[in-house]
Amino acid sequence: MPLPPGPFTGRTLSDLARDLRDGRVTSVALVERALGAVAALDPALNAFVTVDAAGALAAARRADEELAAGADRGPLHGLPVAVKDLIMVAGLPATMGSRHFANHVPGSDAVCVTRLREAGAVIVGKTTTHEFAYGPTGDRSANGPSRNPRDPARMSGGSSGGSAAAVAAGIVPLAIGTDTGGSVRIPAALCGIAGFKPAYGAIPAGGVFPLSRSLDHVGVMAGDAAGCLLAYRCLGGDVARAEPGAVRVGWLDPAGLSDGDVRVADAVRAAADAGIGGMEEVKLPEGFAQEVRETYTAIQSAETAAVHAERLARAPELFEAEVLERLRVAAELPGWRYVRALEARDQLAEAAEALFGRHDVLALPAAPIVAPLLGQRELELDGRPVAVRPALLSLTSPWNVFGLPALTVPAGTVAGLPVGLQLVARPGAEARLFAVAAGVTTGA
Amino acid sequence: MPLPPGPFTGRTLSDLARDLRDGRVTSVALVERALGAVAALDPALNAFVTVDAAGALAAARRADEELAAGADRGPLHGLPVAVKDLIMVAGLPATMGSRHFANHVPGSDAVCVTRLREAGAVIVGKTTTHEFAYGPTGDRSANGPSRNPRDPARMSGGSSGGSAAAVAAGIVPLAIGTDTGGSVRIPAALCGIAGFKPAYGAIPAGGVFPLSRSLDHVGVMAGDAAGCLLAYRCLGGDVARAEPGAVRVGWLDPAGLSDGDVRVADAVRAAADAGIGGMEEVKLPEGFAQEVRETYTAIQSAETAAVHAERLARAPELFEAEVLERLRVAAELPGWRYVRALEARDQLAEAAEALFGRHDVLALPAAPIVAPLLGQRELELDGRPVAVRPALLSLTSPWNVFGLPALTVPAGTVAGLPVGLQLVARPGAEARLFAVAAGVTTGA
């Protein structure tokens, strides 16, 4: 059964910014609504690990005073925001979803948090992450699984599951997450909101606990693509303001990348056709999907095992069991396979570049399935067994390998559960990405 | 017993170039001398795998015709040169010292070979390499060990052992090699000639069979440093022609990097003091030596195993036994250790940079021991056991990790066997390196 709407359900960041400036609401009032919604809705969601009521209210008062004094920090000024628990906020616990960091309180802000504060945003709390962000399901964390607002028996997706659930439930209008193989886009799609993973490095990763350094991205999640664009710009993202001309969009059949639910592919395709229209089919080169998958897995395994080697040796029992098992496998990947994967990445990047030869933006689902039940690791689709984890990652992780900007926007539902349309572009073409998304979200 | 001198013993590249232009000799005559010396001396040395008498004589005739017609290609024009068998020369076998490539004949030249030809050099033949360049001893190759001209019972050092032996025996005045952990400088030092490993990438590695891509360098070997400089410039190296002012040279005590023969350290220090003088002692940071060694080993292992994985799986029996054993160990290095090594390299590079804070050039031995006997893997020094392979690599490989230009010049003998003084600088300071070397070689 879906949760009732929260105070920010259906409210865009622009609406809220206008209300604040028109004096119809204060930052303190917005933060009080967010805190009230945490109390009312979060017991069913487990989206939050830490709520900083006192800090948030103090920041909201300052935001109101600044606005009253004519010091306007821009569109995020006074708006409540939630931050994934993998991202450092000075003075608030950062558990990384792990018992290894049960008592960890960082002394300084991550770069993206500093930028949020400079933009006037008010940090309400820290959101549940899959342990160390190592999983797209969002259901293995020291503080328990985050749950899907459309059906709390189902997973939020992950690893930024708490951030997605908090925005989707209308508890906050904006959240920050990280995306190494889809960890912003997958939960955004499964929960029915928009999520944007910028180009590699576009939002600095300083102060973010690493999962896999060459694949890690900081991203933003909001109710719609316009909210993501607005937040991305406030975080330092450079997106051209001139209207792009005609944007050529190609449709990438998800069946070329992954097994999945044909109803999801059809629903997303229908939303794309309605909002975009005139898409040509884009074909992946022979072998591309498998090579990208293997390349992603090798890079991610070696880099993740490098982050956790000491913990794995000294205190393996503190990891959640599934995460521990995956880390142990990752730690055994031979070095030469990682070397090969780095070489393959360079070669595959040329093939990926060629996908954009005739198109500015590629469209495909963000995930090939709807949100599975919590803990579910295998589905049956048309009598075929489908492994949940690789399926969830299959359509998003290729763009991490190449560091391409990728956005997911809500694209309707299948059996009452949200699906997401993913749009992918080359770095520098973000304005086209968001222009296409604007058409889809209007049309959806 | 040392070999008798060859036709190019004691002859500098400049001398030979002048003789050619003064009409005292022809390129054909020089090549005939080289071919005669191969016949006379190489049976004791095994420096050559392939000799291209017909091709070399034809090229020499063209070189003479060009010079006669006033078309002067510069200082290497008409001079015989030998090329390591890991570097592709169109139409000549390239065995890489391995039975895996017993019948391999490349169709095109390596970039450095193209440049040699454009500079008018005449390629006489291919020189023995340790199998796949994977060893600093030079005594494990499908065509047998290369031997030291000062004592053919001893190793040449490697992996560019044949190139060093050919120059040291006076068979050719110039040879090309590769250097991944010291493979130009170690055999140059052990055989008593000069060897220069430029900055990483300064001579392109295209057409060179890889050992470890991020550590591989193409280098040059000649009787003296001036010959290396001249050849390096002809191969595209950019070295300022203005006389550098006072050059600050620091002495790095080899005991800080490796166990070794104190007589070698003393002899090299004496040669440096005589030729340079006024050196300050440079101290390595605590732990630096061990961290660099581990970093080098991890990077080299993973990258080398990546080159050979298929051969290791499909035809291990074709590798020489010691090389096979080392490859098997290398293939087991976990990926996360390679990731850590890449991170450590970045951190250590800052410490290495700091070594040059007060000095333009660092001076130290090229190798901490004199040439061991062929096949010898352990020495006893003052009652301590010393492993030959790590000792040979200990003073050269750190500079491969950071891609720094490094030169070895003859610095006298210990018990009748040559020792080398190594000079290391930052990229861009090559002119200073060679200015210091000029003083040493005059003084030695």
XYZ file of N, CA, C and O in Angstrom, chain A residues 309-424:
464
model
N 40.422 -3.282 2.130
C 41.321 -4.410 2.407
C 41.617 -4.583 3.899
O 41.563 -5.704 4.420
N 41.919 -3.500 4.599
C 42.264 -3.636 6.019
C 41.058 -4.077 6.838
O 41.173 -4.929 7.723
N 39.899 -3.477 6.559
C 38.691 -3.888 7.294
C 38.377 -5.360 7.032
O 37.985 -6.098 7.930
N 38.559 -5.775 5.794
C 38.291 -7.153 5.409
C 39.225 -8.117 6.146
O 38.833 -9.217 6.537
N 40.466 -7.682 6.364
C 41.435 -8.547 7.031
C 41.225 -8.548 8.546
O 41.351 -9.583 9.195
N 40.886 -7.390 9.104
C 40.916 -7.259 10.564
C 39.574 -7.459 11.243
O 39.528 -7.880 12.392
N 38.490 -7.055 10.557
C 37.188 -7.148 11.226
C 36.097 -7.506 10.233
O 35.107 -6.798 10.073
N 36.254 -8.657 9.583
C 35.260 -9.025 8.567
C 33.864 -9.180 9.156
O 32.869 -8.942 8.468
N 33.804 -9.547 10.448
C 32.498 -9.835 11.053
C 31.622 -8.582 11.165
O 30.411 -8.692 11.373
N 32.229 -7.414 11.022
C 31.417 -6.191 11.114
C 30.682 -5.868 9.814
O 29.795 -5.022 9.796
N 31.061 -6.501 8.720
C 30.322 -6.286 7.474
C 29.016 -7.070 7.501
O 28.949 -8.172 8.075
N 28.003 -6.563 6.834
C 26.786 -7.322 6.583
C 27.173 -8.529 5.721
O 28.085 -8.445 4.888
N 26.495 -9.657 5.908
C 26.951 -10.923 5.319
C 27.051 -10.874 3.790
O 28.036 -11.342 3.205
N 26.051 -10.323 3.132
C 26.091 -10.304 1.664
C 27.206 -9.385 1.165
O 27.922 -9.707 0.216
N 27.352 -8.236 1.829
C 28.420 -7.305 1.457
C 29.780 -7.971 1.677
O 30.684 -7.861 0.829
N 29.930 -8.675 2.787
C 31.193 -9.367 3.076
C 31.519 -10.372 1.985
O 32.647 -10.429 1.479
N 30.530 -11.155 1.606
C 30.759 -12.178 0.583
C 31.171 -11.510 -0.735
O 32.114 -11.957 -1.403
N 30.518 -10.421 -1.089
C 30.858 -9.738 -2.343
C 32.261 -9.135 -2.266
O 33.017 -9.165 -3.239
N 32.621 -8.588 -1.104
C 33.960 -8.018 -0.959
C 35.032 -9.090 -1.084
O 36.093 -8.855 -1.668
N 34.737 -10.259 -0.527
C 35.734 -11.337 -0.598
C 35.965 -11.767 -2.033
O 37.091 -12.039 -2.441
N 34.898 -11.829 -2.793
C 35.053 -12.151 -4.218
C 35.839 -11.036 -4.913
O 36.762 -11.291 -5.689
N 35.493 -9.800 -4.605
C 36.153 -8.662 -5.251
C 37.646 -8.644 -4.953
O 38.473 -8.305 -5.811
N 37.998 -9.032 -3.716
C 39.411 -8.984 -3.316
C 40.248 -10.013 -4.057
O 41.477 -9.923 -4.080
N 39.589 -10.995 -4.665
C 40.338 -12.033 -5.381
C 40.516 -11.739 -6.859
O 41.189 -12.494 -7.558
N 39.942 -10.674 -7.335
C 40.154 -10.341 -8.751
C 41.641 -10.105 -8.986
O 42.263 -9.291 -8.309
N 42.238 -10.824 -9.950
C 43.676 -10.627 -10.179
C 43.973 -9.245 -10.749
O 43.166 -8.672 -11.475
N 45.150 -8.752 -10.386
C 45.574 -7.441 -10.855
C 45.589 -7.324 -12.360
O 45.211 -6.290 -12.918
N 45.990 -8.393 -13.051
C 46.071 -8.277 -14.502
C 44.702 -8.088 -15.126
O 44.582 -7.454 -16.170
N 43.652 -8.585 -14.469
C 42.315 -8.362 -15.014
C 41.923 -6.892 -14.873
O 41.228 -6.336 -15.727
N 42.338 -6.276 -13.810
C 42.078 -4.836 -13.655
C 42.828 -4.041 -14.715
O 42.282 -3.126 -15.327
N 44.091 -4.413 -14.940
C 44.872 -3.745 -15.992
C 44.161 -3.885 -17.341
O 44.000 -2.907 -18.082
N 43.696 -5.097 -17.634
C 42.968 -5.317 -18.882
C 41.692 -4.474 -18.944
O 41.319 -3.958 -19.998
N 41.026 -4.368 -17.804
C 39.770 -3.600 -17.784
C 40.037 -2.125 -18.058
O 39.265 -1.460 -18.759
N 41.124 -1.597 -17.525
C 41.449 -0.193 -17.813
C 41.745 -0.005 -19.300
O 41.346 0.988 -19.902
N 42.427 -0.976 -19.881
C 42.695 -0.908 -21.325
C 41.390 -1.012 -22.116
O 41.163 -0.268 -23.072
N 40.526 -1.951 -21.673
C 39.244 -2.138 -22.369
C 38.386 -0.885 -22.264
O 37.709 -0.498 -23.210
N 38.446 -0.231 -21.109
C 37.658 0.999 -20.950
C 38.037 2.019 -22.014
O 37.168 2.643 -22.621
N 39.330 2.178 -22.263
C 39.768 3.130 -23.283
C 39.238 2.735 -24.661
O 38.816 3.591 -25.438
N 39.304 1.430 -24.947
C 38.838 0.991 -26.273
C 37.321 1.121 -26.399
O 36.807 1.593 -27.413
N 36.604 0.714 -25.350
C 35.139 0.772 -25.391
C 34.639 2.208 -25.437
O 33.570 2.478 -25.981
N 35.407 3.116 -24.862
C 34.988 4.523 -24.875
C 34.850 5.033 -26.302
O 33.979 5.864 -26.596
N 35.674 4.505 -27.194
C 35.537 4.914 -28.595
C 34.239 4.392 -29.190
O 33.558 5.098 -29.937
N 33.879 3.151 -28.828
C 32.611 2.594 -29.305
C 31.439 3.367 -28.708
O 30.432 3.622 -29.383
N 31.571 3.753 -27.439
C 30.508 4.525 -26.791
C 30.373 5.885 -27.458
O 29.266 6.373 -27.707
N 31.491 6.486 -27.760
C 31.490 7.776 -28.451
C 30.747 7.662 -29.790
O 29.965 8.537 -30.164
N 30.964 6.535 -30.470
C 30.326 6.348 -31.781
C 28.806 6.248 -31.660
O 28.089 6.562 -32.619
N 28.306 5.813 -30.485
C 26.853 5.760 -30.292
C 26.229 7.143 -30.441
O 25.042 7.273 -30.736
N 27.037 8.164 -30.211
C 26.528 9.534 -30.285
C 26.805 10.178 -31.646
O 26.655 11.373 -31.811
N 27.220 9.353 -32.592
C 27.526 9.897 -33.907
C 26.332 10.577 -34.551
O 26.465 11.635 -35.151
N 25.161 9.967 -34.405
C 23.965 10.522 -35.055
C 22.938 11.006 -34.047
O 21.835 11.391 -34.433
N 23.282 10.946 -32.770
C 22.314 11.351 -31.747
C 22.993 12.157 -30.664
O 24.139 11.902 -30.322
N 22.261 13.121 -30.127
C 22.784 13.915 -29.012
C 22.513 13.244 -27.682
O 23.267 13.408 -26.729
N 21.390 12.531 -27.644
C 20.928 11.940 -26.387
C 20.459 10.514 -26.686
O 19.807 10.273 -27.704
N 20.842 9.579 -25.809
C 20.311 8.222 -25.897
C 19.233 8.054 -24.835
O 19.388 8.527 -23.704
N 18.146 7.379 -25.213
C 17.044 7.124 -24.284
C 16.913 5.621 -24.080
O 16.995 4.845 -25.037
N 16.725 5.243 -22.830
C 16.507 3.836 -22.478
C 15.933 3.805 -21.063
O 15.981 4.830 -20.367
N 15.388 2.694 -20.605
C 14.941 2.654 -19.207
C 16.133 2.840 -18.252
O 17.275 2.566 -18.619
N 15.843 3.302 -17.034
C 16.886 3.382 -16.013
C 17.136 2.014 -15.398
O 18.262 1.685 -15.041
N 16.093 1.237 -15.278
C 16.211 -0.130 -14.759
C 15.247 -0.989 -15.552
O 14.190 -0.508 -15.970
N 15.581 -2.259 -15.771
C 14.734 -3.100 -16.624
C 13.615 -3.802 -15.873
O 12.888 -4.590 -16.464
N 13.511 -3.523 -14.574
C 12.480 -4.171 -13.742
C 11.905 -3.132 -12.785
O 12.529 -2.079 -12.568
N 10.736 -3.402 -12.223
C 10.212 -2.549 -11.154
C 10.802 -3.014 -9.823
O 11.492 -4.037 -9.760
N 10.550 -2.236 -8.779
C 11.152 -2.530 -7.471
C 10.782 -3.933 -6.989
O 9.605 -4.236 -6.800
N 11.770 -4.801 -6.772
C 11.480 -6.116 -6.178
C 11.146 -5.994 -4.692
O 11.270 -4.925 -4.094
N 10.731 -7.092 -4.121
C 10.491 -7.130 -2.681
C 11.818 -6.987 -1.929
O 12.877 -7.346 -2.456
N 11.761 -6.472 -0.734
C 12.968 -6.379 0.097
C 13.635 -7.748 0.193
O 12.955 -8.753 0.428
N 14.936 -7.775 0.010
C 15.678 -9.024 0.165
C 15.602 -9.944 -1.039
O 16.346 -10.928 -1.115
N 14.756 -9.643 -1.990
C 14.608 -10.534 -3.152
C 15.852 -10.452 -4.037
O 16.345 -9.376 -4.340
N 16.380 -11.600 -4.443
C 17.595 -11.628 -5.253
C 17.387 -12.312 -6.592
O 18.272 -12.327 -7.434
N 16.188 -12.916 -6.768
C 15.901 -13.510 -8.065
C 14.429 -13.323 -8.389
O 13.574 -13.430 -7.511
N 14.156 -12.990 -9.647
C 12.794 -12.824 -10.141
C 12.530 -13.896 -11.181
O 13.454 -14.430 -11.785
N 11.246 -14.133 -11.437
C 10.909 -14.943 -12.599
C 10.168 -14.049 -13.574
O 9.169 -13.406 -13.219
N 10.663 -13.938 -14.789
C 10.026 -13.122 -15.819
C 9.749 -14.005 -17.019
O 10.686 -14.540 -17.626
N 8.467 -14.191 -17.346
C 8.085 -15.089 -18.447
C 8.745 -16.456 -18.299
O 9.234 -17.020 -19.283
N 8.828 -16.932 -17.054
C 9.387 -18.257 -16.823
C 10.906 -18.303 -16.766
O 11.488 -19.347 -16.490
N 11.556 -17.163 -17.028
C 13.024 -17.149 -16.968
C 13.461 -16.615 -15.613
O 12.896 -15.628 -15.121
N 14.489 -17.182 -15.011
C 15.015 -16.589 -13.776
C 15.884 -15.383 -14.124
O 16.676 -15.429 -15.072
N 15.706 -14.298 -13.386
C 16.503 -13.091 -13.607
C 17.114 -12.680 -12.273
O 16.391 -12.527 -11.280
N 18.436 -12.536 -12.231
C 19.110 -12.129 -11.001
C 18.895 -10.636 -10.795
O 19.121 -9.838 -11.710
N 18.443 -10.262 -9.601
C 18.013 -8.889 -9.344
C 19.170 -7.900 -9.427
O 19.077 -6.860 -10.083
N 20.283 -8.195 -8.753
C 21.365 -7.207 -8.656
C 21.946 -6.846 -10.010
O 21.995 -5.657 -10.356
N 22.386 -7.829 -10.793
C 22.900 -7.446 -12.113
C 21.853 -6.780 -12.996
O 22.187 -5.877 -13.776
N 20.587 -7.204 -12.875
C 19.551 -6.565 -13.696
C 19.417 -5.095 -13.333
O 19.354 -4.226 -14.211
N 19.388 -4.799 -12.043
C 19.243 -3.397 -11.623
C 20.372 -2.531 -12.170
O 20.172 -1.380 -12.531
N 21.594 -3.092 -12.209
C 22.767 -2.299 -12.630
C 22.932 -2.221 -14.140
O 23.685 -1.386 -14.643
N 22.244 -3.084 -14.851
C 22.601 -3.323 -16.252
C 22.469 -2.116 -17.159
O 23.229 -1.967 -18.114
N 21.509 -1.249 -16.901
C 21.256 -0.148 -17.832
C 21.903 1.161 -17.399
O 21.988 2.111 -18.184
N 22.346 1.209 -16.161
C 22.965 2.444 -15.656
C 24.489 2.369 -15.618
O 25.167 3.354 -15.925
N 25.046 1.202 -15.223
C 26.493 1.127 -14.988
C 27.338 1.411 -16.234
O 28.447 1.944 -16.095
N 26.867 1.104 -17.469
C 27.734 1.421 -18.609
C 28.136 2.897 -18.661
O 29.250 3.225 -19.074
N 27.242 3.770 -18.225
C 27.540 5.212 -18.352
C 28.488 5.676 -17.264
O 29.156 6.701 -17.431
N 28.588 4.912 -16.176
C 29.636 5.200 -15.184
C 31.015 4.853 -15.731
O 31.989 5.539 -15.430
N 31.075 3.768 -16.497
C 32.375 3.351 -17.052
C 32.977 4.482 -17.882
O 34.186 4.706 -17.868
N 32.103 5.207 -18.588
C 32.597 6.261 -19.480
C 32.426 7.663 -18.895
O 32.782 8.643 -19.545
N 31.875 7.745 -17.691
C 31.729 9.043 -17.038
C 30.741 9.971 -17.720
O 30.873 11.191 -17.626
N 29.728 9.414 -18.392
C 28.788 10.256 -19.142
C 27.661 10.760 -18.238
O 27.177 10.020 -17.379
N 27.205 11.988 -18.450
C 26.050 12.470 -17.684
C 24.797 11.682 -18.058
O 24.559 11.410 -19.235
N 24.020 11.307 -17.048
C 22.823 10.488 -17.272
C 21.765 10.867 -16.246
O 22.060 11.035 -15.064
N 20.553 10.971 -16.737
C 19.419 11.454 -15.944
C 18.313 10.423 -16.037
O 18.111 9.832 -17.092
N 17.595 10.200 -14.928
C 16.363 9.421 -15.059
C 15.186 10.291 -14.640
O 15.292 11.083 -13.690
N 14.097 10.159 -15.374
C 12.876 10.910 -15.051
C 11.719 9.922 -14.962
O 11.729 8.879 -15.609
N 10.703 10.242 -14.145
C 9.568 9.328 -14.007
C 8.890 9.122 -15.361
O 8.736 10.062 -16.135
N 8.530 7.879 -15.631
C 7.949 7.544 -16.934
C 6.759 6.623 -16.757
O 6.575 5.666 -17.509
N 5.944 6.938 -15.752
C 4.742 6.142 -15.543
C 4.967 4.962 -14.616
O 5.961 4.922 -13.876
N 4.039 4.029 -14.635
C 4.116 2.883 -13.729
C 3.800 1.594 -14.479
O 3.191 1.606 -15.549
N 4.246 0.507 -13.887
C 3.897 -0.839 -14.336
C 3.369 -1.561 -13.102
O 4.090 -1.664 -12.094
N 2.121 -2.009 -13.157
C 1.491 -2.666 -11.999
C 1.580 -1.783 -10.760
O 1.830 -2.262 -9.659
N 1.433 -0.483 -10.979
C 1.408 0.444 -9.850
C 2.769 0.838 -9.331
O 2.881 1.624 -8.391
N 3.832 0.331 -9.918
C 5.189 0.646 -9.445
C 5.900 1.506 -10.492
O 5.789 1.264 -11.697
N 6.667 2.493 -10.033
C 7.264 3.468 -10.959
C 8.328 2.857 -11.867
O 9.032 1.919 -11.484
N 8.448 3.440 -13.051
C 9.565 3.130 -13.953
C 10.187 4.455 -14.378
O 9.543 5.507 -14.351
N 11.453 4.393 -14.757
C 12.189 5.614 -15.100
C 12.717 5.566 -16.517
O 13.196 4.525 -16.985
N 12.639 6.717 -17.186
C 13.258 6.878 -18.502
C 14.626 7.510 -18.294
O 14.734 8.586 -17.707
N 15.671 6.813 -18.769
C 17.024 7.326 -18.611
C 17.468 8.021 -19.903
O 17.246 7.505 -21.004
N 18.090 9.174 -19.749
C 18.620 9.938 -20.875
C 20.117 10.110 -20.654
O 20.538 10.493 -19.556
N 20.898 9.831 -21.670
C 22.361 9.846 -21.551
C 22.928 10.758 -22.636
O 22.446 10.740 -23.775
